[in-house]
Short mmCIF file of C-alpha atoms in Angstrom, two decimals:
data_model
loop_
_atom_site.label_atom_id
_atom_site.label_comp_id
_atom_site.label_asym_id
_atom_site.label_seq_id
_atom_site.Cartn_x
_atom_site.Cartn_y
_atom_site.Cartn_z
CA UNK Z 1 14.04 -0.99 28.78
CA UNK Z 2 10.67 0.30 29.89
CA UNK Z 3 7.59 -1.72 30.77
CA UNK Z 4 5.06 1.04 30.20
CA UNK Z 5 4.35 3.84 27.75
CA UNK Z 6 1.63 6.28 26.76
CA UNK Z 7 -0.18 7.29 23.60
CA UNK Z 8 -2.86 9.86 22.87
CA UNK Z 9 -6.41 9.05 21.76
CA UNK Z 10 -8.88 11.84 21.07
CA UNK Z 11 -6.71 14.28 23.00
CA UNK Z 12 -6.43 12.14 26.13
CA UNK Z 13 -3.28 10.34 27.24
CA UNK Z 14 -3.66 6.59 27.75
CA UNK Z 15 -1.13 4.55 29.70
CA UNK Z 16 -0.11 1.03 28.70
CA UNK Z 17 1.50 -0.91 31.54
CA UNK Z 18 2.68 -4.52 31.40
CA UNK Z 19 0.70 -5.48 28.31
CA UNK Z 20 1.90 -8.32 26.04
CA UNK Z 21 3.99 -7.19 23.07
CA UNK Z 22 1.71 -9.05 20.67
CA UNK Z 23 -1.56 -7.59 21.97
CA UNK Z 24 -3.22 -5.47 19.30
CA UNK Z 25 -4.57 -1.98 19.77
CA UNK Z 26 -8.20 -2.94 19.11
CA UNK Z 27 -8.14 -5.61 21.81
CA UNK Z 28 -6.61 -3.17 24.29
CA UNK Z 29 -9.21 -0.49 23.55
CA UNK Z 30 -12.07 -2.98 23.89
CA UNK Z 31 -10.73 -4.09 27.27
CA UNK Z 32 -10.78 -0.44 28.38
CA UNK Z 33 -14.39 0.02 27.32
CA UNK Z 34 -13.73 2.07 24.19
CA UNK Z 35 -15.90 1.79 21.11
CA UNK Z 36 -19.66 2.01 20.64
CA UNK Z 37 -21.45 -1.30 20.12
CA UNK Z 38 -18.17 -3.10 20.96
CA UNK Z 39 -16.72 -2.32 17.54
CA UNK Z 40 -13.18 -3.03 18.77
CA UNK Z 41 -14.06 -6.58 19.84
CA UNK Z 42 -12.43 -9.03 17.39
CA UNK Z 43 -12.90 -6.88 14.26
CA UNK Z 44 -12.23 -8.69 11.00
CA UNK Z 45 -9.64 -6.90 8.81
CA UNK Z 46 -11.19 -8.57 5.77
CA UNK Z 47 -14.48 -6.83 6.59
CA UNK Z 48 -13.02 -3.37 7.04
CA UNK Z 49 -11.56 -3.82 10.53
CA UNK Z 50 -11.76 -1.17 13.25
CA UNK Z 51 -10.20 1.99 11.79
CA UNK Z 52 -8.74 4.92 13.66
CA UNK Z 53 -7.00 8.08 12.44
CA UNK Z 54 -3.23 8.21 13.03
CA UNK Z 55 -0.97 11.25 12.70
CA UNK Z 56 1.75 9.83 10.50
CA UNK Z 57 4.36 10.89 7.96
CA UNK Z 58 3.96 10.85 4.18
CA UNK Z 59 6.65 10.02 1.63
CA UNK Z 60 7.93 13.62 1.67
CA UNK Z 61 8.36 13.61 5.44
CA UNK Z 62 5.31 15.84 5.96
CA UNK Z 63 2.54 15.17 8.51
CA UNK Z 64 -0.42 13.18 7.20
CA UNK Z 65 -3.66 11.91 8.72
CA UNK Z 66 -4.02 8.21 7.89
CA UNK Z 67 -6.81 5.76 8.61
CA UNK Z 68 -5.37 2.59 10.17
CA UNK Z 69 -6.86 -0.68 11.36
CA UNK Z 70 -6.49 -0.95 15.14
CA UNK Z 71 -6.71 -4.74 14.91
CA UNK Z 72 -3.48 -4.89 12.90
CA UNK Z 73 -1.28 -2.71 15.11
CA UNK Z 74 0.71 -4.17 18.03
CA UNK Z 75 0.38 -1.95 21.08
CA UNK Z 76 4.06 -0.89 21.35
CA UNK Z 77 3.94 0.42 17.77
CA UNK Z 78 1.79 3.39 18.83
CA UNK Z 79 3.91 4.46 21.80
CA UNK Z 80 4.03 8.26 21.83
CA UNK Z 81 1.69 8.57 18.84
CA UNK Z 82 -1.52 10.60 18.34
CA UNK Z 83 -4.77 8.95 17.24
CA UNK Z 84 -8.41 9.89 16.85
CA UNK Z 85 -11.56 7.77 16.70
CA UNK Z 86 -14.96 8.08 15.07
CA UNK Z 87 -16.39 8.14 18.60
CA UNK Z 88 -14.17 11.12 19.38
CA UNK Z 89 -15.36 12.97 16.28
CA UNK Z 90 -18.97 12.41 17.37
CA UNK Z 91 -18.17 13.60 20.90
CA UNK Z 92 -16.60 16.76 19.51
CA UNK Z 93 -19.79 17.41 17.55
CA UNK Z 94 -21.84 17.15 20.74
CA UNK Z 95 -19.66 19.93 22.15
CA UNK Z 96 -20.24 22.13 19.13
CA UNK Z 97 -17.03 21.23 17.24
CA UNK Z 98 -18.80 19.80 14.22
CA UNK Z 99 -16.49 18.44 11.55
CA UNK Z 100 -17.76 18.67 7.93
CA UNK Z 101 -17.39 14.90 7.50
CA UNK Z 102 -19.60 14.26 10.53
CA UNK Z 103 -22.14 16.92 9.54
CA UNK Z 104 -22.59 15.46 6.08
CA UNK Z 105 -22.77 11.86 7.28
CA UNK Z 106 -25.17 12.77 10.08
CA UNK Z 107 -27.55 14.33 7.54
CA UNK Z 108 -27.70 11.02 5.62
CA UNK Z 109 -28.82 8.32 8.10
CA UNK Z 110 -29.73 6.05 5.19
CA UNK Z 111 -26.05 5.48 4.38
CA UNK Z 112 -25.44 2.85 7.05
CA UNK Z 113 -27.38 1.41 9.96
CA UNK Z 114 -24.67 -0.26 12.09
CA UNK Z 115 -22.25 1.83 14.14
CA UNK Z 116 -19.24 -0.23 13.06
CA UNK Z 117 -20.12 0.54 9.44
CA UNK Z 118 -20.74 4.23 10.13
CA UNK Z 119 -17.42 4.43 11.98
CA UNK Z 120 -15.61 3.05 8.93
CA UNK Z 121 -17.38 5.54 6.66
CA UNK Z 122 -16.75 8.50 8.98
CA UNK Z 123 -13.06 7.60 9.28
CA UNK Z 124 -12.69 7.30 5.50
CA UNK Z 125 -14.47 10.62 4.87
CA UNK Z 126 -12.43 12.34 7.57
CA UNK Z 127 -9.13 11.15 6.11
CA UNK Z 128 -10.16 12.01 2.56
CA UNK Z 129 -11.14 15.55 3.59
CA UNK Z 130 -7.49 16.33 4.37
CA UNK Z 131 -5.92 14.61 1.37
CA UNK Z 132 -4.35 17.14 -0.99
CA UNK Z 133 -4.05 14.54 -3.76
CA UNK Z 134 -7.70 13.43 -3.67
CA UNK Z 135 -8.99 15.44 -6.62
CA UNK Z 136 -10.86 13.29 -9.17
CA UNK Z 137 -13.76 10.84 -9.16
CA UNK Z 138 -11.49 7.99 -10.23
CA UNK Z 139 -9.89 8.10 -6.78
CA UNK Z 140 -13.08 7.37 -4.84
CA UNK Z 141 -12.47 3.63 -4.74
CA UNK Z 142 -9.01 4.26 -3.33
CA UNK Z 143 -10.46 6.23 -0.43
CA UNK Z 144 -13.65 4.28 0.27
CA UNK Z 145 -12.65 0.65 -0.32
CA UNK Z 146 -12.47 -0.05 3.41
CA UNK Z 147 -16.15 0.83 3.92
CA UNK Z 148 -17.37 -2.74 3.67
CA UNK Z 149 -20.85 -3.53 4.95
CA UNK Z 150 -23.93 -5.49 4.00
CA UNK Z 151 -26.12 -2.53 4.93
CA UNK Z 152 -24.23 0.40 3.37
CA UNK Z 153 -25.90 2.38 0.58
CA UNK Z 154 -22.87 2.65 -1.70
CA UNK Z 155 -24.37 4.90 -4.36
CA UNK Z 156 -25.40 7.41 -1.71
CA UNK Z 157 -21.99 7.05 -0.06
CA UNK Z 158 -20.20 8.01 -3.26
CA UNK Z 159 -22.48 11.03 -3.69
CA UNK Z 160 -21.80 12.17 -0.13
CA UNK Z 161 -18.07 11.65 -0.59
CA UNK Z 162 -18.08 13.69 -3.80
CA UNK Z 163 -19.86 16.54 -2.05
CA UNK Z 164 -17.45 16.52 0.91
CA UNK Z 165 -14.29 16.26 -1.17
CA UNK Z 166 -15.53 19.01 -3.51
CA UNK Z 167 -15.93 21.29 -0.48
CA UNK Z 168 -12.41 20.40 0.69
CA UNK Z 169 -10.87 21.04 -2.72
CA UNK Z 170 -12.68 24.37 -3.02
CA UNK Z 171 -11.22 25.49 0.30
CA UNK Z 172 -7.82 24.25 -0.81
CA UNK Z 173 -8.12 26.25 -4.03
CA UNK Z 174 -9.08 29.40 -2.12
CA UNK Z 175 -6.15 28.89 0.26
CA UNK Z 176 -3.83 28.54 -2.73
CA UNK Z 177 -5.04 31.83 -4.21
CA UNK Z 178 -4.58 33.52 -0.84
CA UNK Z 179 -1.06 32.09 -0.51
CA UNK Z 180 -0.17 33.33 -3.99
CA UNK Z 181 -1.36 36.84 -3.16
CA UNK Z 182 0.84 36.80 -0.05
CA UNK Z 183 3.91 35.41 -1.78
CA UNK Z 184 3.63 32.07 0.04
CA UNK Z 185 3.38 29.79 -2.99
CA UNK Z 186 6.35 27.68 -1.90
CA UNK Z 187 4.91 27.20 1.59
CA UNK Z 188 1.60 26.12 0.09
CA UNK Z 189 3.26 23.59 -2.23
CA UNK Z 190 5.23 22.22 0.72
CA UNK Z 191 2.02 21.77 2.73
CA UNK Z 192 2.97 24.38 5.33
CA UNK Z 193 -0.22 26.46 5.04
CA UNK Z 194 -3.15 25.94 7.43
CA UNK Z 195 -5.96 25.44 4.93
CA UNK Z 196 -9.04 24.59 6.99
CA UNK Z 197 -8.35 26.54 10.17
CA UNK Z 198 -9.00 23.63 12.52
CA UNK Z 199 -6.86 21.63 14.93
CA UNK Z 200 -6.06 18.95 12.38
CA UNK Z 201 -5.18 21.36 9.60
CA UNK Z 202 -2.79 23.12 11.98
CA UNK Z 203 -1.06 19.81 12.70
CA UNK Z 204 -0.65 19.15 8.98
CA UNK Z 205 0.86 22.60 8.44
CA UNK Z 206 3.37 22.05 11.25
CA UNK Z 207 6.36 19.76 11.53
CA UNK Z 208 6.17 16.02 12.07
CA UNK Z 209 8.18 15.00 15.14
CA UNK Z 210 10.52 12.08 14.56
CA UNK Z 211 9.58 8.93 16.50
CA UNK Z 212 11.82 8.63 19.54
CA UNK Z 213 14.14 5.70 20.11
CA UNK Z 214 11.96 3.30 22.06
CA UNK Z 215 12.25 -0.12 23.70
CA UNK Z 216 9.65 -2.06 25.63
CA UNK Z 217 9.59 -5.37 27.50
CA UNK Z 218 6.47 -7.19 28.65
CA UNK Z 219 6.05 -9.42 31.73
CA UNK Z 220 7.05 -12.49 29.67
CA UNK Z 221 10.34 -10.78 28.70
CA UNK Z 222 9.25 -10.33 25.08
CA UNK Z 223 10.87 -7.26 23.60
CA UNK Z 224 9.95 -4.50 21.17
CA UNK Z 225 12.54 -2.09 19.75
CA UNK Z 226 12.07 1.03 17.62
CA UNK Z 227 15.57 2.26 16.65
CA UNK Z 228 16.16 5.55 14.83
CA UNK Z 229 19.10 4.71 12.57
CA UNK Z 230 19.99 1.96 10.12
CA UNK Z 231 23.17 1.23 12.10
CA UNK Z 232 21.19 0.73 15.32
CA UNK Z 233 18.74 -1.47 13.44
CA UNK Z 234 21.57 -3.62 12.07
CA UNK Z 235 23.16 -3.88 15.53
CA UNK Z 236 19.88 -5.04 17.07
CA UNK Z 237 19.41 -7.64 14.35
CA UNK Z 238 22.95 -8.92 14.95
CA UNK Z 239 22.21 -9.07 18.69
CA UNK Z 240 18.84 -10.79 18.18
CA UNK Z 241 19.22 -12.88 14.98
CA UNK Z 242 15.82 -14.53 15.47
CA UNK Z 243 13.99 -11.22 15.90
CA UNK Z 244 11.10 -10.39 13.60
CA UNK Z 245 11.47 -7.17 11.62
CA UNK Z 246 8.20 -5.22 11.48
CA UNK Z 247 7.24 -2.18 9.43
CA UNK Z 248 3.53 -1.46 9.35
CA UNK Z 249 2.91 -4.85 11.02
CA UNK Z 250 -0.37 -5.22 9.09
CA UNK Z 251 0.46 -8.81 8.17
CA UNK Z 252 2.06 -9.68 11.48
CA UNK Z 253 -1.15 -9.76 13.51
CA UNK Z 254 -3.17 -11.64 10.92
CA UNK Z 255 -5.07 -14.33 12.84
CA UNK Z 256 -3.53 -16.95 10.53
CA UNK Z 257 -0.01 -16.12 11.76
CA UNK Z 258 1.77 -17.11 14.95
CA UNK Z 259 2.12 -14.46 17.63
CA UNK Z 260 4.67 -15.87 20.08
CA UNK Z 261 7.63 -13.77 18.99
CA UNK Z 262 10.38 -13.15 21.54
CA UNK Z 263 11.60 -9.96 19.92
CA UNK Z 264 10.16 -7.46 17.45
CA UNK Z 265 12.29 -4.75 15.81
CA UNK Z 266 10.33 -1.93 14.19
CA UNK Z 267 11.60 0.03 11.19
CA UNK Z 268 9.11 2.90 11.69
CA UNK Z 269 11.59 5.11 13.52
CA UNK Z 270 14.28 4.91 10.82
CA UNK Z 271 13.60 7.92 8.62
CA UNK Z 272 15.87 6.75 5.78
CA UNK Z 273 13.86 3.54 5.46
CA UNK Z 274 10.55 5.42 5.17
CA UNK Z 275 11.73 7.89 2.54
CA UNK Z 276 11.73 7.77 -1.26
CA UNK Z 277 14.70 9.23 -3.10
CA UNK Z 278 14.81 10.36 -6.72
CA UNK Z 279 18.26 9.35 -7.98
CA UNK Z 280 17.71 10.59 -11.51
CA UNK Z 281 18.04 7.27 -13.30
CA UNK Z 282 16.05 5.40 -10.65
CA UNK Z 283 13.85 5.72 -7.56
CA UNK Z 284 15.05 4.29 -4.25
CA UNK Z 285 12.02 3.25 -2.20
CA UNK Z 286 12.65 2.83 1.51
CA UNK Z 287 11.63 -0.63 2.68
CA UNK Z 288 9.56 0.88 5.51
CA UNK Z 289 7.62 3.25 3.23
CA UNK Z 290 3.88 2.47 3.42
CA UNK Z 291 2.20 1.59 0.14
CA UNK Z 292 0.08 4.76 0.26
CA UNK Z 293 3.15 7.00 0.46
CA UNK Z 294 4.74 5.18 -2.47
CA UNK Z 295 1.66 5.57 -4.64
CA UNK Z 296 1.35 9.27 -3.79
CA UNK Z 297 4.90 10.00 -4.94
CA UNK Z 298 5.55 7.67 -7.88
CA UNK Z 299 2.24 6.04 -8.81
CA UNK Z 300 1.93 8.26 -11.88
CA UNK Z 301 5.56 7.69 -12.88
CA UNK Z 302 4.99 3.93 -12.85
CA UNK Z 303 1.29 3.49 -13.82
CA UNK Z 304 1.30 -0.32 -13.60
CA UNK Z 305 2.87 -0.22 -10.15
CA UNK Z 306 0.41 2.48 -9.08
CA UNK Z 307 -2.50 0.29 -10.19
CA UNK Z 308 -1.21 -2.63 -8.13
CA UNK Z 309 -0.72 -0.42 -5.08
CA UNK Z 310 -4.24 1.06 -5.27
CA UNK Z 311 -5.85 -2.37 -5.50
CA UNK Z 312 -3.94 -3.89 -2.61
CA UNK Z 313 -6.25 -4.68 0.35
CA UNK Z 314 -7.96 -1.51 1.68
CA UNK Z 315 -6.74 1.98 2.42
CA UNK Z 316 -6.35 1.44 6.21
CA UNK Z 317 -4.11 -1.52 5.41
CA UNK Z 318 -2.22 0.27 2.62
CA UNK Z 319 -1.58 3.15 5.02
CA UNK Z 320 0.41 0.79 7.26
CA UNK Z 321 1.79 -2.11 5.26
CA UNK Z 322 5.23 -1.56 3.74
CA UNK Z 323 6.79 -2.65 0.47
CA UNK Z 324 9.73 -4.24 2.26
CA UNK Z 325 7.33 -6.16 4.47
CA UNK Z 326 5.40 -7.47 1.47
CA UNK Z 327 8.58 -8.79 -0.15
CA UNK Z 328 10.01 -10.24 3.07
CA UNK Z 329 6.77 -12.17 3.66
CA UNK Z 330 7.47 -14.01 0.38
CA UNK Z 331 3.88 -15.10 -0.12
CA UNK Z 332 3.35 -17.37 -3.09
CA UNK Z 333 0.42 -15.18 -4.19
CA UNK Z 334 2.18 -11.83 -3.69
CA UNK Z 335 0.36 -9.18 -5.74
CA UNK Z 336 3.25 -6.71 -5.95
CA UNK Z 337 6.23 -8.92 -6.75
CA UNK Z 338 5.14 -9.71 -10.35
CA UNK Z 339 4.93 -6.05 -11.36
CA UNK Z 340 8.21 -5.30 -9.56
CA UNK Z 341 9.83 -8.02 -11.66
CA UNK Z 342 8.31 -6.47 -14.79
CA UNK Z 343 9.85 -3.16 -13.69
CA UNK Z 344 13.26 -4.85 -13.33
CA UNK Z 345 13.39 -3.87 -9.66
CA UNK Z 346 16.11 -4.85 -7.23
CA UNK Z 347 16.24 -5.24 -3.47
CA UNK Z 348 19.10 -3.64 -1.54
CA UNK Z 349 19.87 -5.65 1.60
CA UNK Z 350 22.14 -4.37 4.36
CA UNK Z 351 23.85 -5.74 7.47
CA UNK Z 352 26.87 -4.85 9.59
CA UNK Z 353 28.97 -6.73 7.02
CA UNK Z 354 27.89 -4.50 4.15
CA UNK Z 355 25.21 -4.37 1.48
CA UNK Z 356 24.22 -6.12 -1.75
CA UNK Z 357 21.62 -5.79 -4.47
CA UNK Z 358 19.34 -8.68 -5.40
CA UNK Z 359 16.97 -8.74 -8.39
CA UNK Z 360 13.40 -9.20 -7.15
CA UNK Z 361 13.12 -12.10 -9.63
CA UNK Z 362 15.84 -13.96 -7.67
CA UNK Z 363 14.78 -12.87 -4.20
CA UNK Z 364 12.33 -15.67 -3.42
CA UNK Z 365 13.30 -19.25 -2.58
CA UNK Z 366 9.84 -20.72 -2.09
CA UNK Z 367 7.64 -21.69 0.85
CA UNK Z 368 7.86 -18.26 2.44
CA UNK Z 369 11.65 -18.06 2.29
CA UNK Z 370 13.91 -15.43 0.75
CA UNK Z 371 17.64 -15.41 0.10
CA UNK Z 372 18.25 -12.79 2.77
CA UNK Z 373 21.22 -13.85 4.86
CA UNK Z 374 21.15 -13.93 8.67
CA UNK Z 375 21.34 -10.41 10.09
CA UNK Z 376 20.38 -8.86 6.73
CA UNK Z 377 17.41 -6.53 6.37
CA UNK Z 378 15.82 -4.97 3.30
CA UNK Z 379 16.83 -1.31 3.09
CA UNK Z 380 15.48 -0.19 -0.30
CA UNK Z 381 13.73 -1.35 -3.42
CA UNK Z 382 15.40 0.14 -6.50
CA UNK Z 383 13.20 1.01 -9.48
CA UNK Z 384 14.94 2.05 -12.71
CA UNK Z 385 13.50 4.92 -14.73
CA UNK Z 386 12.41 3.97 -18.24
CA UNK Z 387 12.95 7.31 -19.95
CA UNK Z 388 13.19 7.70 -23.71
CA UNK Z 389 16.92 8.25 -23.38
CA UNK Z 390 17.37 5.13 -21.25
CA UNK Z 391 15.40 3.04 -23.75
CA UNK Z 392 17.41 4.44 -26.65
CA UNK Z 393 20.66 3.39 -24.97
CA UNK Z 394 19.28 -0.16 -24.90
CA UNK Z 395 18.32 -0.03 -28.57
CA UNK Z 396 14.60 0.27 -27.82
CA UNK Z 397 11.88 2.73 -28.73
CA UNK Z 398 8.82 1.70 -26.73
CA UNK Z 399 8.10 -0.01 -23.41
CA UNK Z 400 4.78 -1.50 -22.33
CA UNK Z 401 4.21 -2.60 -18.75
CA UNK Z 402 1.06 -3.68 -16.94
CA UNK Z 403 -0.17 -5.82 -14.08
CA UNK Z 404 -3.30 -7.90 -13.54
CA UNK Z 405 -5.00 -9.70 -10.67
CA UNK Z 406 -7.75 -12.29 -10.89
CA UNK Z 407 -9.68 -12.21 -7.62
CA UNK Z 408 -13.23 -12.49 -6.26
CA UNK Z 409 -13.31 -8.68 -6.02
CA UNK Z 410 -10.96 -5.85 -6.92
CA UNK Z 411 -10.11 -4.68 -3.40
CA UNK Z 412 -9.62 -6.48 -0.09
CA UNK Z 413 -9.24 -9.89 -1.67
CA UNK Z 414 -6.17 -11.98 -2.28
CA UNK Z 415 -5.78 -12.73 -5.94
CA UNK Z 416 -5.97 -16.28 -7.21
CA UNK Z 417 -3.34 -15.30 -9.76
CA UNK Z 418 -1.47 -12.05 -10.26
CA UNK Z 419 0.79 -11.20 -13.18
CA UNK Z 420 3.27 -8.56 -14.26
CA UNK Z 421 4.28 -8.13 -17.90
CA UNK Z 422 6.61 -5.81 -19.78
CA UNK Z 423 8.07 -5.72 -23.28
CA UNK Z 424 10.52 -3.35 -24.91
CA UNK Z 425 10.32 -2.95 -28.69
CA UNK Z 426 13.04 -1.84 -31.08
CA UNK Z 427 12.62 0.55 -34.01
CA UNK Z 428 11.36 -2.30 -36.20
CA UNK Z 429 8.60 -3.16 -33.72
CA UNK Z 430 10.29 -6.37 -32.62
CA UNK Z 431 10.64 -7.53 -29.04
CA UNK Z 432 14.06 -6.61 -27.66
CA UNK Z 433 13.40 -7.51 -24.00
CA UNK Z 434 10.52 -9.19 -22.19
CA UNK Z 435 9.46 -9.74 -18.60
CA UNK Z 436 6.76 -12.29 -17.69
CA UNK Z 437 6.04 -13.00 -14.02
CA UNK Z 438 3.20 -14.70 -12.15
CA UNK Z 439 2.14 -15.08 -8.54
CA UNK Z 440 -0.22 -17.75 -7.23
CA UNK Z 441 0.95 -20.54 -9.56
CA UNK Z 442 3.87 -21.94 -7.57
CA UNK Z 443 5.31 -21.69 -4.06
CA UNK Z 444 6.91 -18.35 -5.04
CA UNK Z 445 6.53 -15.57 -7.57
CA UNK Z 446 7.93 -17.02 -10.78
CA UNK Z 447 9.58 -15.36 -13.77
CA UNK Z 448 9.15 -17.25 -17.06
CA UNK Z 449 12.65 -16.69 -18.45
CA UNK Z 450 12.49 -19.41 -21.12
CA UNK Z 451 9.39 -17.89 -22.68
CA UNK Z 452 10.90 -14.42 -22.44
CA UNK Z 453 13.98 -15.58 -24.34
CA UNK Z 454 11.85 -17.22 -27.02
CA UNK Z 455 9.98 -13.95 -27.61
CA UNK Z 456 13.09 -11.85 -28.23
CA UNK Z 457 13.55 -10.90 -31.88
CA UNK Z 458 9.95 -11.65 -32.84
CA UNK Z 459 7.40 -9.01 -33.92
CA UNK Z 460 4.92 -7.66 -31.39
CA UNK Z 461 1.88 -9.35 -32.88
CA UNK Z 462 -1.04 -11.58 -32.08
CA UNK Z 463 0.66 -14.51 -33.82
CA UNK Z 464 3.74 -14.10 -31.64
CA UNK Z 465 1.76 -14.05 -28.41
CA UNK Z 466 -0.50 -16.96 -29.37
CA UNK Z 467 2.52 -18.94 -30.50
CA UNK Z 468 4.16 -18.57 -27.08
CA UNK Z 469 1.23 -19.74 -24.96
CA UNK Z 470 1.94 -23.48 -25.07
CA UNK Z 471 5.56 -23.00 -24.05
CA UNK Z 472 4.56 -20.55 -21.32
CA UNK Z 473 1.99 -22.95 -19.87
CA UNK Z 474 4.50 -25.81 -19.78
CA UNK Z 475 7.16 -23.63 -18.19
CA UNK Z 476 4.83 -22.43 -15.44
CA UNK Z 477 3.53 -25.93 -14.71
CA UNK Z 478 7.13 -27.13 -14.27
CA UNK Z 479 8.21 -24.15 -12.17
CA UNK Z 480 9.80 -24.88 -8.76
CA UNK Z 481 7.06 -25.48 -6.23
CA UNK Z 482 4.26 -25.56 -8.81
CA UNK Z 483 3.49 -29.23 -8.21
CA UNK Z 484 3.40 -28.74 -4.42
CA UNK Z 485 0.82 -25.98 -4.78
CA UNK Z 486 -1.21 -28.02 -7.27
CA UNK Z 487 -1.54 -30.93 -4.83
CA UNK Z 488 -2.94 -28.56 -2.19
CA UNK Z 489 -5.74 -27.20 -4.41
CA UNK Z 490 -8.94 -28.70 -5.84
CA UNK Z 491 -8.66 -29.73 -9.48
CA UNK Z 492 -11.14 -27.07 -10.56
CA UNK Z 493 -9.03 -24.36 -8.95
CA UNK Z 494 -5.91 -25.73 -10.62
CA UNK Z 495 -7.59 -25.67 -14.04
CA UNK Z 496 -8.85 -22.14 -13.44
CA UNK Z 497 -5.42 -20.84 -12.48
CA UNK Z 498 -3.75 -22.51 -15.44
CA UNK Z 499 -6.25 -20.89 -17.78
CA UNK Z 500 -5.33 -17.53 -16.27
CA UNK Z 501 -1.74 -18.04 -17.44
CA UNK Z 502 -3.05 -17.66 -20.98
CA UNK Z 503 -5.87 -15.18 -20.34
CA UNK Z 504 -3.78 -12.57 -18.55
CA UNK Z 505 -0.99 -12.52 -21.14
CA UNK Z 506 -3.57 -12.24 -23.92
CA UNK Z 507 -5.19 -9.33 -22.09
CA UNK Z 508 -1.82 -7.61 -21.86
CA UNK Z 509 -1.34 -7.88 -25.61
CA UNK Z 510 -4.87 -6.75 -26.51
CA UNK Z 511 -4.54 -3.70 -24.27
CA UNK Z 512 -1.27 -2.77 -25.99
CA UNK Z 513 -1.73 -4.04 -29.57
CA UNK Z 514 0.23 -1.36 -31.39
CA UNK Z 515 3.81 -0.29 -30.90
CA UNK Z 516 2.89 3.37 -31.42
CA UNK Z 517 -0.62 3.44 -29.95
CA UNK Z 518 -2.14 4.14 -26.54
CA UNK Z 519 -3.43 1.32 -24.29
CA UNK Z 520 -6.89 -0.01 -25.11
CA UNK Z 521 -9.35 -0.35 -22.23
CA UNK Z 522 -11.12 -3.70 -22.25
CA UNK Z 523 -14.51 -3.51 -20.60
CA UNK Z 524 -16.00 -0.82 -18.39
CA UNK Z 525 -14.89 -0.38 -14.79
CA UNK Z 526 -15.78 2.17 -12.16
CA UNK Z 527 -12.44 3.87 -12.65
CA UNK Z 528 -13.28 4.40 -16.33
CA UNK Z 529 -16.58 6.16 -15.70
CA UNK Z 530 -15.47 9.78 -15.94
CA UNK Z 531 -12.40 8.98 -13.83
CA UNK Z 532 -10.77 12.35 -14.47
CA UNK Z 533 -13.79 14.47 -13.55
CA UNK Z 534 -12.66 16.74 -10.74
CA UNK Z 535 -14.58 17.07 -7.48
CA UNK Z 536 -14.14 20.84 -7.74
CA UNK Z 537 -13.53 22.78 -10.94
CA UNK Z 538 -12.41 26.41 -10.44
CA UNK Z 539 -14.39 28.90 -12.49
CA UNK Z 540 -12.64 29.69 -15.75
CA UNK Z 541 -10.52 26.53 -15.60
CA UNK Z 542 -10.48 24.28 -18.66
#
């Protein structure tokens, strides 16, 4: 094992020698004097953190530039990686290498007065400039939700972002036309065309090197491993049964958590665990796939799941945190588990002894525990496809699915209560199958099976839903661990959460009131204000 390693920041190699395994990147950079106005000193992830740009891999295995929070990355996780900072982008500009994101932000000093805030904005704009999927106004929140500040001018920020992303999409469109004229359409679709003609665009058009097998030990004999294969991962877990498995590690370095681990085993180097596979009748989502990669590939296929992914924390956190990590954490207020239950998802766990599939609804045992066995690790999350043919085989015609979160704000805030609902209706408009799941009401995500059973065979109507509310409330209040959570909360909070049991299910019905009709939007949100208006509209396009 090695006791030192290097990584690259703004084109310069930095050496890490004898640092603690649990030291985060932001703390290390601050100790080395990096960061204007000490922005890397104890940054708060819940206030936007201290973002950097990381050269990473998307769900297709292609290079991607991702904003990441330096405060949530353990140092060994960036061994051999390439990163860039807002300070580096500014320094490049002073040398004449002016990036469009910097030029536009620099011409609008009214956007933000603090450097920490401007660094968050510059990082978000820089990342968004290179996103091929960032095309419509409804995606602005997804890109900018980490730009939290008391002094930011958000209306002006959105206008600047629209202008920058329109410029990027125009250049992308022109590059596409050029590729078509040269017979390089396939290369363009695969992301192998240098669109912007700069250093970063060239990296994106190239190949993403696989992370090397890596092991590190600090002076206190704490270990960090980054294996490359599932077999090596399973062997390490068998060798170190008390090791902590880390993916994006975004939750690992939360100040609320302990940080005295003896051994960390990273899943980032295992390509099979970061990939998403289309199996025809289902999607297999690698447990180490970041939430952003998942949303990019299947967010439109599973709209409810995509909504939950977009509203999880902020983009720098979504770019790192993994779906397997979210499930393994087994938080009682998990925002993703309810919708996964509504999607009838399963977890595939593996070890040297073999593998097994576990329904997400039966995965949690309460108080942060799962039913993973010793030496088991989550390999995939399996999502069935709900095609018309698949529904017909089950005697159903229509499927509704949605997810909701009640929280102080839409992004970067843990929900008081989250919920995932789904119903499948037969040809007569009666409920053939139902899924009702809540987070934040017990010591685990809970599926209300008794209420689901009572709904089967009844018409999809207001009377049916209202008639089920009393039973649903009783079932949730008597769920395992519900009383323990209730004793830990103020009575007003308990009453509020219990009311949400009713409110969220009612909202689900009112948004899907007809078996043959489209969803109804209740209220006006920023995503509904011309959400499909494109940043750039080619001339002659409809």
